[in-house]
Coordinates of C-alpha atoms in Angstrom, one line a residue:
X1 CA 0.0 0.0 0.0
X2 CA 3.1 2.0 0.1
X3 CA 2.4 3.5 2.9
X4 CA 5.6 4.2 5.3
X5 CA 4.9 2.7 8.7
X6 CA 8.5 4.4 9.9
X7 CA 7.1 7.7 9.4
X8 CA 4.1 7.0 11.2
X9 CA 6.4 6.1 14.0
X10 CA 7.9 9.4 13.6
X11 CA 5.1 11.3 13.6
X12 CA 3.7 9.6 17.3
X13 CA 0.7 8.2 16.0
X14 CA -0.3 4.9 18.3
X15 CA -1.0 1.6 17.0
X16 CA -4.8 2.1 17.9
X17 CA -5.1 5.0 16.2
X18 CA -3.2 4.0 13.3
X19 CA -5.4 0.7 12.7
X20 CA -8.6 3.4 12.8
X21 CA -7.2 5.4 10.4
X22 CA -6.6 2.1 8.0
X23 CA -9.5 0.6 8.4
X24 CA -11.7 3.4 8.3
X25 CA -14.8 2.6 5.6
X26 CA -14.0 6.5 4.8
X27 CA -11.1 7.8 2.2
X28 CA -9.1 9.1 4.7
X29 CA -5.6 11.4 3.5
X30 CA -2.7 12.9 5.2
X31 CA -0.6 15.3 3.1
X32 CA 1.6 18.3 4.4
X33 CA 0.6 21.2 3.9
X34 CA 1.7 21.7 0.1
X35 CA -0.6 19.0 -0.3
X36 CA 1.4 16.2 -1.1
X37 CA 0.3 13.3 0.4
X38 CA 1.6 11.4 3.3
X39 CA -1.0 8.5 3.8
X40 CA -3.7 7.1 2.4
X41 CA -6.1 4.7 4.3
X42 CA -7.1 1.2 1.8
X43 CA -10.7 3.0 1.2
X44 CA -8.8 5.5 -1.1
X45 CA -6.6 2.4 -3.1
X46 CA -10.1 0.6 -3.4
X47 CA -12.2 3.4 -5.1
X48 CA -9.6 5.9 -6.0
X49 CA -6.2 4.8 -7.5
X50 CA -3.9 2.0 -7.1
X51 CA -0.4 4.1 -6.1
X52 CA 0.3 7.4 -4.9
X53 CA 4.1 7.6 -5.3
X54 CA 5.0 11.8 -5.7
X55 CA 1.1 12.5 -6.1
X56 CA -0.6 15.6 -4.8
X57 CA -4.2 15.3 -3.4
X58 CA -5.0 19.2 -5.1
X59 CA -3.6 17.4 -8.0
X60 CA -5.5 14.1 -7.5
X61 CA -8.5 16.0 -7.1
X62 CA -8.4 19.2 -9.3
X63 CA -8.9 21.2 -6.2
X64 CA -8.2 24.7 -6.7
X65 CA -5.3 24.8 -4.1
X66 CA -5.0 28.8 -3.0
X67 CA -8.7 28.7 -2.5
X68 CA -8.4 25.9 0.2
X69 CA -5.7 27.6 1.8
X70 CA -6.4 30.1 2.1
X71 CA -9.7 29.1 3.6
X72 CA -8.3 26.8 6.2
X73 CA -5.9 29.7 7.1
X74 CA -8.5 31.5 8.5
X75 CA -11.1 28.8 9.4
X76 CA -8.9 25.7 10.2
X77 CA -11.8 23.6 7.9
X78 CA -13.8 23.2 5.0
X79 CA -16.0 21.3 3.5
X80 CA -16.9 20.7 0.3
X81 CA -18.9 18.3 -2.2
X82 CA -17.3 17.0 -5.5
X83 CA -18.0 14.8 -8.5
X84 CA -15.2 12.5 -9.6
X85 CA -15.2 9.2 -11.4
X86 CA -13.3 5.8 -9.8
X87 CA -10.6 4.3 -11.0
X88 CA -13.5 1.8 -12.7
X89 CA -15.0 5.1 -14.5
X90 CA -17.8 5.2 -12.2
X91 CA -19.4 8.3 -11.2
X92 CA -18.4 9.5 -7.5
X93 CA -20.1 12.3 -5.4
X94 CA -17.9 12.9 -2.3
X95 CA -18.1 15.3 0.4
X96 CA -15.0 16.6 1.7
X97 CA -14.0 17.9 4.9
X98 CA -10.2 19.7 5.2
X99 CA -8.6 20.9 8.1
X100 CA -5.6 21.3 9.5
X101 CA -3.5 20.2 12.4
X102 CA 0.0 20.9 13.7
X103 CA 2.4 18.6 15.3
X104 CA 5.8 19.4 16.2
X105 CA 6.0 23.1 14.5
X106 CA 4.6 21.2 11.7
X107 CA 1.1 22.0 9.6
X108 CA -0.6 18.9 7.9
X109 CA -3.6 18.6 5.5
X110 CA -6.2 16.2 6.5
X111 CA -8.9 15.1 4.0
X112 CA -11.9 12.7 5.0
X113 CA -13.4 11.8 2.2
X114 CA -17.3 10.7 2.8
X115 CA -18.9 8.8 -0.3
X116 CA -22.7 10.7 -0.7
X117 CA -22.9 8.9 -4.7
X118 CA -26.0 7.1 -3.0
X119 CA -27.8 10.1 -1.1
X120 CA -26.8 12.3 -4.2
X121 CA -28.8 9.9 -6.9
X122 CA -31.8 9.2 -4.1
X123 CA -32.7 13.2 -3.9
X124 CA -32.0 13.2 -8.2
X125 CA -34.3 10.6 -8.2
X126 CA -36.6 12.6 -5.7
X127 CA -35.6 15.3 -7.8
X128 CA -37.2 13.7 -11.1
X129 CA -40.1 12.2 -9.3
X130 CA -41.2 15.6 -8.2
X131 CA -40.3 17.0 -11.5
X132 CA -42.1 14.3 -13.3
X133 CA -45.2 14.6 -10.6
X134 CA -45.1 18.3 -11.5
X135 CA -45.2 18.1 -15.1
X136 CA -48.2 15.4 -14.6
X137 CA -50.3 17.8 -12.3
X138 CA -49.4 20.6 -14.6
X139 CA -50.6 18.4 -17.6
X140 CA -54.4 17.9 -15.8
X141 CA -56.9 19.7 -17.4
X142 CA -58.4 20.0 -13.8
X143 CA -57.8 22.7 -11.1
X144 CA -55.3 21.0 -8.4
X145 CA -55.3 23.1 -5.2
X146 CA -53.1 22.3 -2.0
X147 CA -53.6 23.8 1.3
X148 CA -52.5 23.7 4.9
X149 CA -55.1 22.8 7.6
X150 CA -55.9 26.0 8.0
X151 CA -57.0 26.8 4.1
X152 CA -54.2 28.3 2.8
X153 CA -53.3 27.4 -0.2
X154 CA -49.5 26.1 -0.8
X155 CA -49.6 24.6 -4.3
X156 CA -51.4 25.5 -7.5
X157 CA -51.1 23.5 -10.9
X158 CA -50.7 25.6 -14.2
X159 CA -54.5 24.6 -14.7
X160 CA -55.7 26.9 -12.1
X161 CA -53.8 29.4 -13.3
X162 CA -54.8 29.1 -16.6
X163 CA -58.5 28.6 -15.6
X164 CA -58.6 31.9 -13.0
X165 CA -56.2 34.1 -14.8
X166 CA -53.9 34.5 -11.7
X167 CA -50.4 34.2 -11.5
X168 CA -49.9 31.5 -9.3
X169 CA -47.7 33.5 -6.6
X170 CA -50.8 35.6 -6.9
X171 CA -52.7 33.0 -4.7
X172 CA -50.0 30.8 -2.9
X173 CA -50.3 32.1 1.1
X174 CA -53.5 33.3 0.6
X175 CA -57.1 31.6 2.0
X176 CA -58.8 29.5 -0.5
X177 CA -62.4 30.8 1.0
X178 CA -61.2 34.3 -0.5
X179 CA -62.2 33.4 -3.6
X180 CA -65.7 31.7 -2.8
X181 CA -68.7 33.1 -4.1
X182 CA -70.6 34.6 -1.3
X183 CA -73.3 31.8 -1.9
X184 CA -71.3 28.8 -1.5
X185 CA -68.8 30.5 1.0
X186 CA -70.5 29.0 4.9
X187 CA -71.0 25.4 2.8
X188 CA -67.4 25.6 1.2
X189 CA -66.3 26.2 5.0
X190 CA -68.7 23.1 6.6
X191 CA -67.3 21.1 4.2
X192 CA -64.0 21.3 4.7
X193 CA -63.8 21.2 7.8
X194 CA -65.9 17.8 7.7
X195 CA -62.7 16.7 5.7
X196 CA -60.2 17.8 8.6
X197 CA -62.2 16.1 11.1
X198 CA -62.7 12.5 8.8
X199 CA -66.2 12.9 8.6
X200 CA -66.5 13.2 4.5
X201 CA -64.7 14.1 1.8
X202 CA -65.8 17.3 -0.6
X203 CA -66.6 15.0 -3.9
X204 CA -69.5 16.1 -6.3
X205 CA -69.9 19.1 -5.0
X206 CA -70.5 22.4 -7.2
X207 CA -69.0 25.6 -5.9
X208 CA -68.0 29.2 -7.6
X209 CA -64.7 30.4 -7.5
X210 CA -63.7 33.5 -8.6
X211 CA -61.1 34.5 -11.5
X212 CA -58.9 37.3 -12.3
X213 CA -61.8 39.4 -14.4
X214 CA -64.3 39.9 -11.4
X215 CA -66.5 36.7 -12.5
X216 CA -67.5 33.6 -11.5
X217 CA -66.7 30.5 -12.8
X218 CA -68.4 26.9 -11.8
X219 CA -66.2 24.2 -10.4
X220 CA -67.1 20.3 -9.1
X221 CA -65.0 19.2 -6.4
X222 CA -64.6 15.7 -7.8
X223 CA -62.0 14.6 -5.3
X224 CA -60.9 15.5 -2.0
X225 CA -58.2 13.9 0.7
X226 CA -55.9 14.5 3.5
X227 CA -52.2 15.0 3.1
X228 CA -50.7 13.2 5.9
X229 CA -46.5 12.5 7.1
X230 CA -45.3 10.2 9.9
X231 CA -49.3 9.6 10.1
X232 CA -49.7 13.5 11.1
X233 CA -52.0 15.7 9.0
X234 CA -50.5 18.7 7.4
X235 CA -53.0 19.7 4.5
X236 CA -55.2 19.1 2.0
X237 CA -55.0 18.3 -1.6
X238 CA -58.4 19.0 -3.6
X239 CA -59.0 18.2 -7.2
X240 CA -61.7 20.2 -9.1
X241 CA -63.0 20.3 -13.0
X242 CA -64.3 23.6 -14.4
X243 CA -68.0 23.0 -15.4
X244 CA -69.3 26.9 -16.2
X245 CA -69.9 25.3 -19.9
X246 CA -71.7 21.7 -18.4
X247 CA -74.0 24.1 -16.2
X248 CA -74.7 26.8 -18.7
X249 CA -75.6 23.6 -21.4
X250 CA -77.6 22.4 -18.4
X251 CA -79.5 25.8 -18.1
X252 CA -80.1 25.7 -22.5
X253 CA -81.5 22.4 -22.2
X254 CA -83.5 22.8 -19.4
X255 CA -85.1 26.3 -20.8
X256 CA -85.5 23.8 -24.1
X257 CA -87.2 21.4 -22.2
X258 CA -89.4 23.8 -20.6
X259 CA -90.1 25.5 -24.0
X260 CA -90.7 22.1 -25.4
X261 CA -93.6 20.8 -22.7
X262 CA -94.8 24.8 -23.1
X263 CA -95.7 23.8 -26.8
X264 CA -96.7 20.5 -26.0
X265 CA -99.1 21.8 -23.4
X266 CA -100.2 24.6 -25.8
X267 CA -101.0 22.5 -28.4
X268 CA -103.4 19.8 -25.8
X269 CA -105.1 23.1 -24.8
X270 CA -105.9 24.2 -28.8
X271 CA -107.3 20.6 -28.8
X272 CA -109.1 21.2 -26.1
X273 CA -110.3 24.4 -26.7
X274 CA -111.4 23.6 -29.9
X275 CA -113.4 20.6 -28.3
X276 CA -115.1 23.1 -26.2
X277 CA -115.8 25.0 -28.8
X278 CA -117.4 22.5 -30.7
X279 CA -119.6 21.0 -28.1
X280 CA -121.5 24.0 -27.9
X281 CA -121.6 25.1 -31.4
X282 CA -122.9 21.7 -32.1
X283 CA -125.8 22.1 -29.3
X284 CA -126.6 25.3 -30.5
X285 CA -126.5 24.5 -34.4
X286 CA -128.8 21.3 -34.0
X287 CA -131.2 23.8 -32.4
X288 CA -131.2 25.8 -35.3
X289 CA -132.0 23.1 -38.0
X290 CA -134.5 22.3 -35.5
X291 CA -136.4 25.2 -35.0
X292 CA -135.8 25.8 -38.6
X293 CA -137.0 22.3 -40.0
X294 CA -140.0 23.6 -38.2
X295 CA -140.7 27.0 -39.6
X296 CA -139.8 25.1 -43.2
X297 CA -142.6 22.5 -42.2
X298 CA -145.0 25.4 -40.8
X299 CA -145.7 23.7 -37.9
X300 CA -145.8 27.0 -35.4
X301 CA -147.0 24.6 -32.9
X302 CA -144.8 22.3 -32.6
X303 CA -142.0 25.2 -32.7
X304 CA -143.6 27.1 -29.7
X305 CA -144.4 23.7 -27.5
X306 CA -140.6 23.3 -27.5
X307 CA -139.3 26.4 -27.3
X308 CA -139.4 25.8 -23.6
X309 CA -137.5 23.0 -23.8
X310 CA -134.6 24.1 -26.3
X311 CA -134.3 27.8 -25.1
X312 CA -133.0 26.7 -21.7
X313 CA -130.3 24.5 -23.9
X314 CA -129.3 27.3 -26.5
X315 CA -129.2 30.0 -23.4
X316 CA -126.7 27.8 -21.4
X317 CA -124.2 26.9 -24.8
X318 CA -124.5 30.1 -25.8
X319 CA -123.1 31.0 -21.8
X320 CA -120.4 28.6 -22.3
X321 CA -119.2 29.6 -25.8
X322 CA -118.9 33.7 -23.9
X323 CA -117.3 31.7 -21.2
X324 CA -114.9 30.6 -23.4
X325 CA -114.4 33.2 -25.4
X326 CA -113.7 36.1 -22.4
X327 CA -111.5 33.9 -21.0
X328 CA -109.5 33.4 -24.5
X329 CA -109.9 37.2 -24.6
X330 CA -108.2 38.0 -21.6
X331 CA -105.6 35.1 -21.9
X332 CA -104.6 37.0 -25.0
X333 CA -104.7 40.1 -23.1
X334 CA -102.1 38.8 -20.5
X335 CA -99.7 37.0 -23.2
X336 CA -99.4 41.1 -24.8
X337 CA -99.3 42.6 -21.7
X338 CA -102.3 44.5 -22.3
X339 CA -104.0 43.0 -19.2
X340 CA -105.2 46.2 -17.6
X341 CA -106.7 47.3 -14.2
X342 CA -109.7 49.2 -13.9
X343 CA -109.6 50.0 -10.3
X344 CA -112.3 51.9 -8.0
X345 CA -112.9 52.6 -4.2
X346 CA -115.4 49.2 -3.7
X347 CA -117.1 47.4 0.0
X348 CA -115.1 44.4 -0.6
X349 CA -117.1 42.3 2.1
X350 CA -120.4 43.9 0.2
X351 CA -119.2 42.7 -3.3
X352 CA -118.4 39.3 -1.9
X353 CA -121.6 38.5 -0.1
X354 CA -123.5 39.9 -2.9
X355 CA -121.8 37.3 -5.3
X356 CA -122.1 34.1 -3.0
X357 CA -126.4 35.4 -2.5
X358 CA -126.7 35.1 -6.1
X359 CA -125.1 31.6 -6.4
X360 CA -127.5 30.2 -3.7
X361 CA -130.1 28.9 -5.5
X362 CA -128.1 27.2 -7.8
X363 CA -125.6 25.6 -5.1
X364 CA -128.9 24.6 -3.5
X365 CA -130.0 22.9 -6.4
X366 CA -126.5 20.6 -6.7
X367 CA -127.8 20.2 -2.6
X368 CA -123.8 22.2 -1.5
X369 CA -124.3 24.5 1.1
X370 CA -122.5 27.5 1.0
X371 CA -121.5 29.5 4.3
X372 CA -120.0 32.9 4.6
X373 CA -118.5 34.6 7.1
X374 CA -116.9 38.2 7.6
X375 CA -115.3 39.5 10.4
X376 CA -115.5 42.8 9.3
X377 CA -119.0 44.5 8.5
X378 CA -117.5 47.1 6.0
X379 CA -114.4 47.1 4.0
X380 CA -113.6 49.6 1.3
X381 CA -110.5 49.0 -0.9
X382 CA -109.2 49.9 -4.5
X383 CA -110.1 46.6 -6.7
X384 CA -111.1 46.0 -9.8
X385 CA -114.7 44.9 -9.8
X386 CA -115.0 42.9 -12.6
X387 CA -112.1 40.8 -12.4
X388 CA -112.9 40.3 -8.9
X389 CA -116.0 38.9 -9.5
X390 CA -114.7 36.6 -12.4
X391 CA -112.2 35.7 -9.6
X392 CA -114.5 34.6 -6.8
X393 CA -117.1 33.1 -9.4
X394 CA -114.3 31.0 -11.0
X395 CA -113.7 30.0 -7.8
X396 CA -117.0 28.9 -6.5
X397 CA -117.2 27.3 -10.0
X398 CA -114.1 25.4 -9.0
X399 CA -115.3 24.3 -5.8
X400 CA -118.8 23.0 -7.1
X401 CA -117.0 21.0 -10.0
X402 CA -114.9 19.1 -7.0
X403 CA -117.4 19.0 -4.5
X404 CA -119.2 15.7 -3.7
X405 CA -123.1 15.7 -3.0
X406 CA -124.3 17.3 0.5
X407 CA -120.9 19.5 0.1
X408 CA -120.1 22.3 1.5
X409 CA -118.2 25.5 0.8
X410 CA -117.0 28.0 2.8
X411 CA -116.2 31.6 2.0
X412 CA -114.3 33.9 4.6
X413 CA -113.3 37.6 4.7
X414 CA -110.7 39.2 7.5
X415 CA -108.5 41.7 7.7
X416 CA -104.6 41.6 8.7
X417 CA -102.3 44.0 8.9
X418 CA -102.1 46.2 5.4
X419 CA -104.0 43.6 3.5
X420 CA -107.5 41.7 3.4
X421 CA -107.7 38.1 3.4
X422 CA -110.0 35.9 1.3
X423 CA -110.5 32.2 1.7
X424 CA -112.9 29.7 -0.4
X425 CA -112.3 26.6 0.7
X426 CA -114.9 23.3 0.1
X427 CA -114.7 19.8 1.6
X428 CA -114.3 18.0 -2.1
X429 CA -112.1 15.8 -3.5
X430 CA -109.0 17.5 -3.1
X431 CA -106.3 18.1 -5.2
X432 CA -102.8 15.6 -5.0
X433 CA -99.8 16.7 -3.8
X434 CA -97.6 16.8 -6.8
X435 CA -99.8 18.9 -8.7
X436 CA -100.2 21.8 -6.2
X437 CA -97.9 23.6 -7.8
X438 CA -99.6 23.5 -11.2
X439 CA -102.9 24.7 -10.2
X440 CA -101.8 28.1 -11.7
X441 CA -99.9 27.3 -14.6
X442 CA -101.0 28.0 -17.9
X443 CA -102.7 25.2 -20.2
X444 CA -102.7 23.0 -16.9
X445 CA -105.8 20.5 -16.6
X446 CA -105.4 19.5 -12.7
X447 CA -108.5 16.9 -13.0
X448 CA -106.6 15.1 -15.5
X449 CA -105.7 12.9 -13.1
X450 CA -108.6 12.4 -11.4
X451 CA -112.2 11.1 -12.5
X452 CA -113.2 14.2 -14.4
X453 CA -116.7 14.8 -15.1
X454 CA -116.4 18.0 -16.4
X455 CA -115.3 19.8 -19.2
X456 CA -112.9 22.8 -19.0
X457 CA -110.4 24.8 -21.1
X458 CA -107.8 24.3 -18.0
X459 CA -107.2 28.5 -18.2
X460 CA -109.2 29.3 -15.7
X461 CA -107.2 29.4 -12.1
X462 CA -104.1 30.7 -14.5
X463 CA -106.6 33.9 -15.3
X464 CA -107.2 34.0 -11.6
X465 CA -103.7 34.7 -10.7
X466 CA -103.1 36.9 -13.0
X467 CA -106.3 39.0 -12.0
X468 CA -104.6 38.8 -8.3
X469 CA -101.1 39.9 -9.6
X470 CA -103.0 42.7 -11.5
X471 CA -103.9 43.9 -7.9
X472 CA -100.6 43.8 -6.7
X473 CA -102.1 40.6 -4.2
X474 CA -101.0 36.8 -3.8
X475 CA -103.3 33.4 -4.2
X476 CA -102.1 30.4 -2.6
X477 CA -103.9 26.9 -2.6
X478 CA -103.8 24.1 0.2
X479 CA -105.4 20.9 -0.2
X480 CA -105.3 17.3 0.9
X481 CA -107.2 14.5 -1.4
X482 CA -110.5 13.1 0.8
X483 CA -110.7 16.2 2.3
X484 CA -111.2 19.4 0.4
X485 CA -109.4 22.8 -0.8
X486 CA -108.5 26.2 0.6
X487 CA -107.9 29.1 -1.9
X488 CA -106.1 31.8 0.5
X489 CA -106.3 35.4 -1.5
X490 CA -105.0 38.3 -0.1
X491 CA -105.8 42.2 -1.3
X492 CA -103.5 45.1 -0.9
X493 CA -105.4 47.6 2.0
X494 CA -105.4 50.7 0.0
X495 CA -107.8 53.3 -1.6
X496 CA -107.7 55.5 -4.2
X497 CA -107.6 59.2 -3.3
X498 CA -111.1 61.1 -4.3
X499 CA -113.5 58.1 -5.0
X500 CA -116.2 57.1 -2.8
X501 CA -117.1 53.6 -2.2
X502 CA -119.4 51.7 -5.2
X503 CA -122.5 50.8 -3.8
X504 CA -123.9 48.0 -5.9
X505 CA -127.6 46.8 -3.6
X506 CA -128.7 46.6 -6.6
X507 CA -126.3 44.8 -8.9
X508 CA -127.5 41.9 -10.6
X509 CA -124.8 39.0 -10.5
X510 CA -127.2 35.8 -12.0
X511 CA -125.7 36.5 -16.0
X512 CA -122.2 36.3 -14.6
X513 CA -123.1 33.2 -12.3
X514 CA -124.4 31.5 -15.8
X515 CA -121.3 32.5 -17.5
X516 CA -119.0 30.8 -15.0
X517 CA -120.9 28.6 -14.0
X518 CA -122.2 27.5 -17.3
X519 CA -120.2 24.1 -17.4
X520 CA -121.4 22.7 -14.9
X521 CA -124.9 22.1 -15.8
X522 CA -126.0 18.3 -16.8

């Protein structure tokens, strides 16, 4: 190994210490301090050279030999890392550590020599995995978002960047709830913190996030987890797909659907209301050629011994068809929004008794009794009198088509405070559930369902409300099947300044009953 064990001697080092410095599994080097070298342990003849006869270790080593010097002048060591190949032509990362010792008025250079070739490749390796991670997650299409535990975020991919216009060092350190829509922000928050406490992740959820240009821009949290090390959590990672295009297709095909059932439904009511029209016109036409096959015959008796039968017929068509056609009318009206109100000072509770007392006899002859009650005596308010009377007549109408024999039907005034109330409500046979909320609509049959043994356009309660929404009121509708329904209308409490209230003792309300009521005859 040509190493000089004399000199050793010489130089006082023990036997103990000598058989360290051999058998060391570092390079260790002793070299004075010009550098050359003195003694090498067998590490350095196993991975470095085979001989060191006359060789310098700043030669050996391409060390820059002032710079090292000079350093361990002042600090007495140094370390440093360096690449080298073997003697086999093998790559070799080595950290270094110099320093100096005296012995004897004497300055030595002492090199250990620690082989890192296997820590160096691990963190290249770590090195490339995280590069190659990074280039994967900045691949994704999808917003990746990484935050501590307490919603900061420490990671972005080039997605999200991409996708909200900021520069990521924009939004690293900041809270992720800053960008939340207002809407989604207290759920955002619940959610995540069910996530820190294991008690559900944030998948298939839809939130808002906001981007560079003020807006807001859908986003499904389609995955969610915990980022744990040594089993401790220390953030989150969340994974989320930008869906502003899915919701807003969503939205078009939705409004197409609804378009679509609003043309279906359209076209069943022009069936339907040309079936109405027809049923009458055919009544009233085979009247005609009646009466007229008896004027052609001259039989004037025959002609006047029915009139009495066939007028009653012709007069209760001829109701239906003006049924029909006001309501068509005003449907029209409403669709141009030419709908107007023709509002005066009017005794509500007046108007309303006056219409049920002229429906009496005709309720008694389908044996429903009819009860009204008022808890006020007087009640003077701005309405329109005509469309409240088509209102309350459409909906005694209603009540009579779904009431059972021996019904009854109730009709209620009260005030509360700034409005008046209204309720009809019969014990019938209700209306289901599910179609509550289509009493009103337009073109809706609700007794299609049901046994229906009347006819109807299915425009009638949709006219209603918009008579109520004329007067700036509301309509709402319970029911339960079995056991009746409740038609809740409220009135706006106000008066028009210089008008007196109508006074209408002597208003007759039978045509109008007729007209409303003019289906439900057998």
């Amino acid at each position: 190994m040509n190493i000089n064990e004399s000199e050793v001697s010489i130089l006082g080092y023990g036997n103990v210490f000598y058989k360290m410095f051999v058998n060391s599994p570092n390079i260790v080097l002793l070299a004075d301090e010009d550098g050359k070298l003195i003694l090498a342990n067998r590490m350095f003849y196993r991975i470095v050279k085979d001989e060191i006869v006359d060789k310098n270790i700043f030669d050996i080593f391409n060390f820059n030999k002032d710079e090292i010097t000079t350093h361990l002048k002042k600090n007495e060591e140094l370390f440093i890392e360096k690449f080298i190949y073997n003697k086999y032509g093998k790559e070799l990362w080595l950290k270094i550590h110099f320093y100096l010792v005296k012995h004897k008025e004497r300055r030595f250079l002492t090199a250990i020599l620690n082989d890192i070739t296997d820590i160096v490749e691990m963190t290249r390796r770590i090195d490339d995995d995280e590069m190659m991670l990074s280039n994967i997650l900045n691949g994704v299409e999808d917003f990746i978002c990484m935050t501590d535990l307490g919603g900061t975020i420490t990671y972005l991919n080039s997605s999200a960047e991409r996708i909200l216009g900021f520069k990521k060092e924009e939004m690293i350190g900041k809270k992720l709830s800053e960008y939340f829509h207002q809407d989604e922000l207290e759920e955002a928050k619940k959610e995540f913190q069910n996530l820190l406490d294991g008690k559900g992740v944030i998948d298939k959820r839809k939130f808002r996030l906001l981007n560079s240009n003020g807006e807001y821009i859908w986003f499904e949290f389609i995955h969610s987890s915990l980022i744990e090390e040594n089993n401790v959590k220390v953030g989150t990672i969340l994974i989320c797909r930008e869906i502003t295009e899915k919701i807003r297709m969503e939205h078009e095909n939705k409004k197409i659907a609804q378009e679509l059932e609003y043309e279906r439904l359209k076209s069943e009511f022009l069936a339907n209301v040309s079936h109405e029209l027809k049923t009458p016109l055919n009544v009233i036409y085979g009247i005609v050629q009646l009466m007229e096959m008896f004027k052609n015959k001259n039989e004037t008796t025959e002609f006047v011994n029915n009139f009495d039968k066939f007028f009653p017929i012709l007069k209760q068509n001829t109701y239906r068809l003006l049924r029909l056609t006001n309501n068509i009318v005003d449907l029209t009206k409403a669709d141009a929004g030419f709908l107007t109100l023709n509002a005066e000072n009017v005794d509500i509770v007046y108007l309303v008794e006056e219409i049920c007392n002229s429906t009496r006899n005709y309720l008694s002859s389908k044996n429903i009794e009819l009860i009204f009650n008022t808890e006020v005596e007087e009640k003077v308010i701005a309405c329109d009198t005509n469309k409240i009377e088509r209102v309350i007549l459409n909906l005694l109408s209603n009540a009579v088509k779904f009431s059972n024999n021996n019904g009854r039907i109730e009709v209620d005034i009260r005030e509360i405070p700034g409005k008046v109330q209204l309720t009809i409500s019969d014990n019938g046979i209700g209306i289901p559930k599910e179609m509550l909320n289509e009493v009103f609509d337009r073109f809706k049959l609700v007794d299609t369902t049901l046994t229906r043994e009347n006819e109807g356009s299915g425009i009638g309660l949709s006219l209603v409300k918009e008579f109520i929404d004329l007067h700036a009121g509301t309509i709402e509708v319970e029911s339960t099947v079995g056991l009746g329904t409740k038609f809740i209308i409220t009135l706006p409490d106000i008066t028009l300044e210089d008008e007196s209230a109508a006074s209408y003792s002597e208003k007759n309300y039978l045509e109008q009953v007729h007209v409303e009521f003019s289906d439900l005859s057998k």
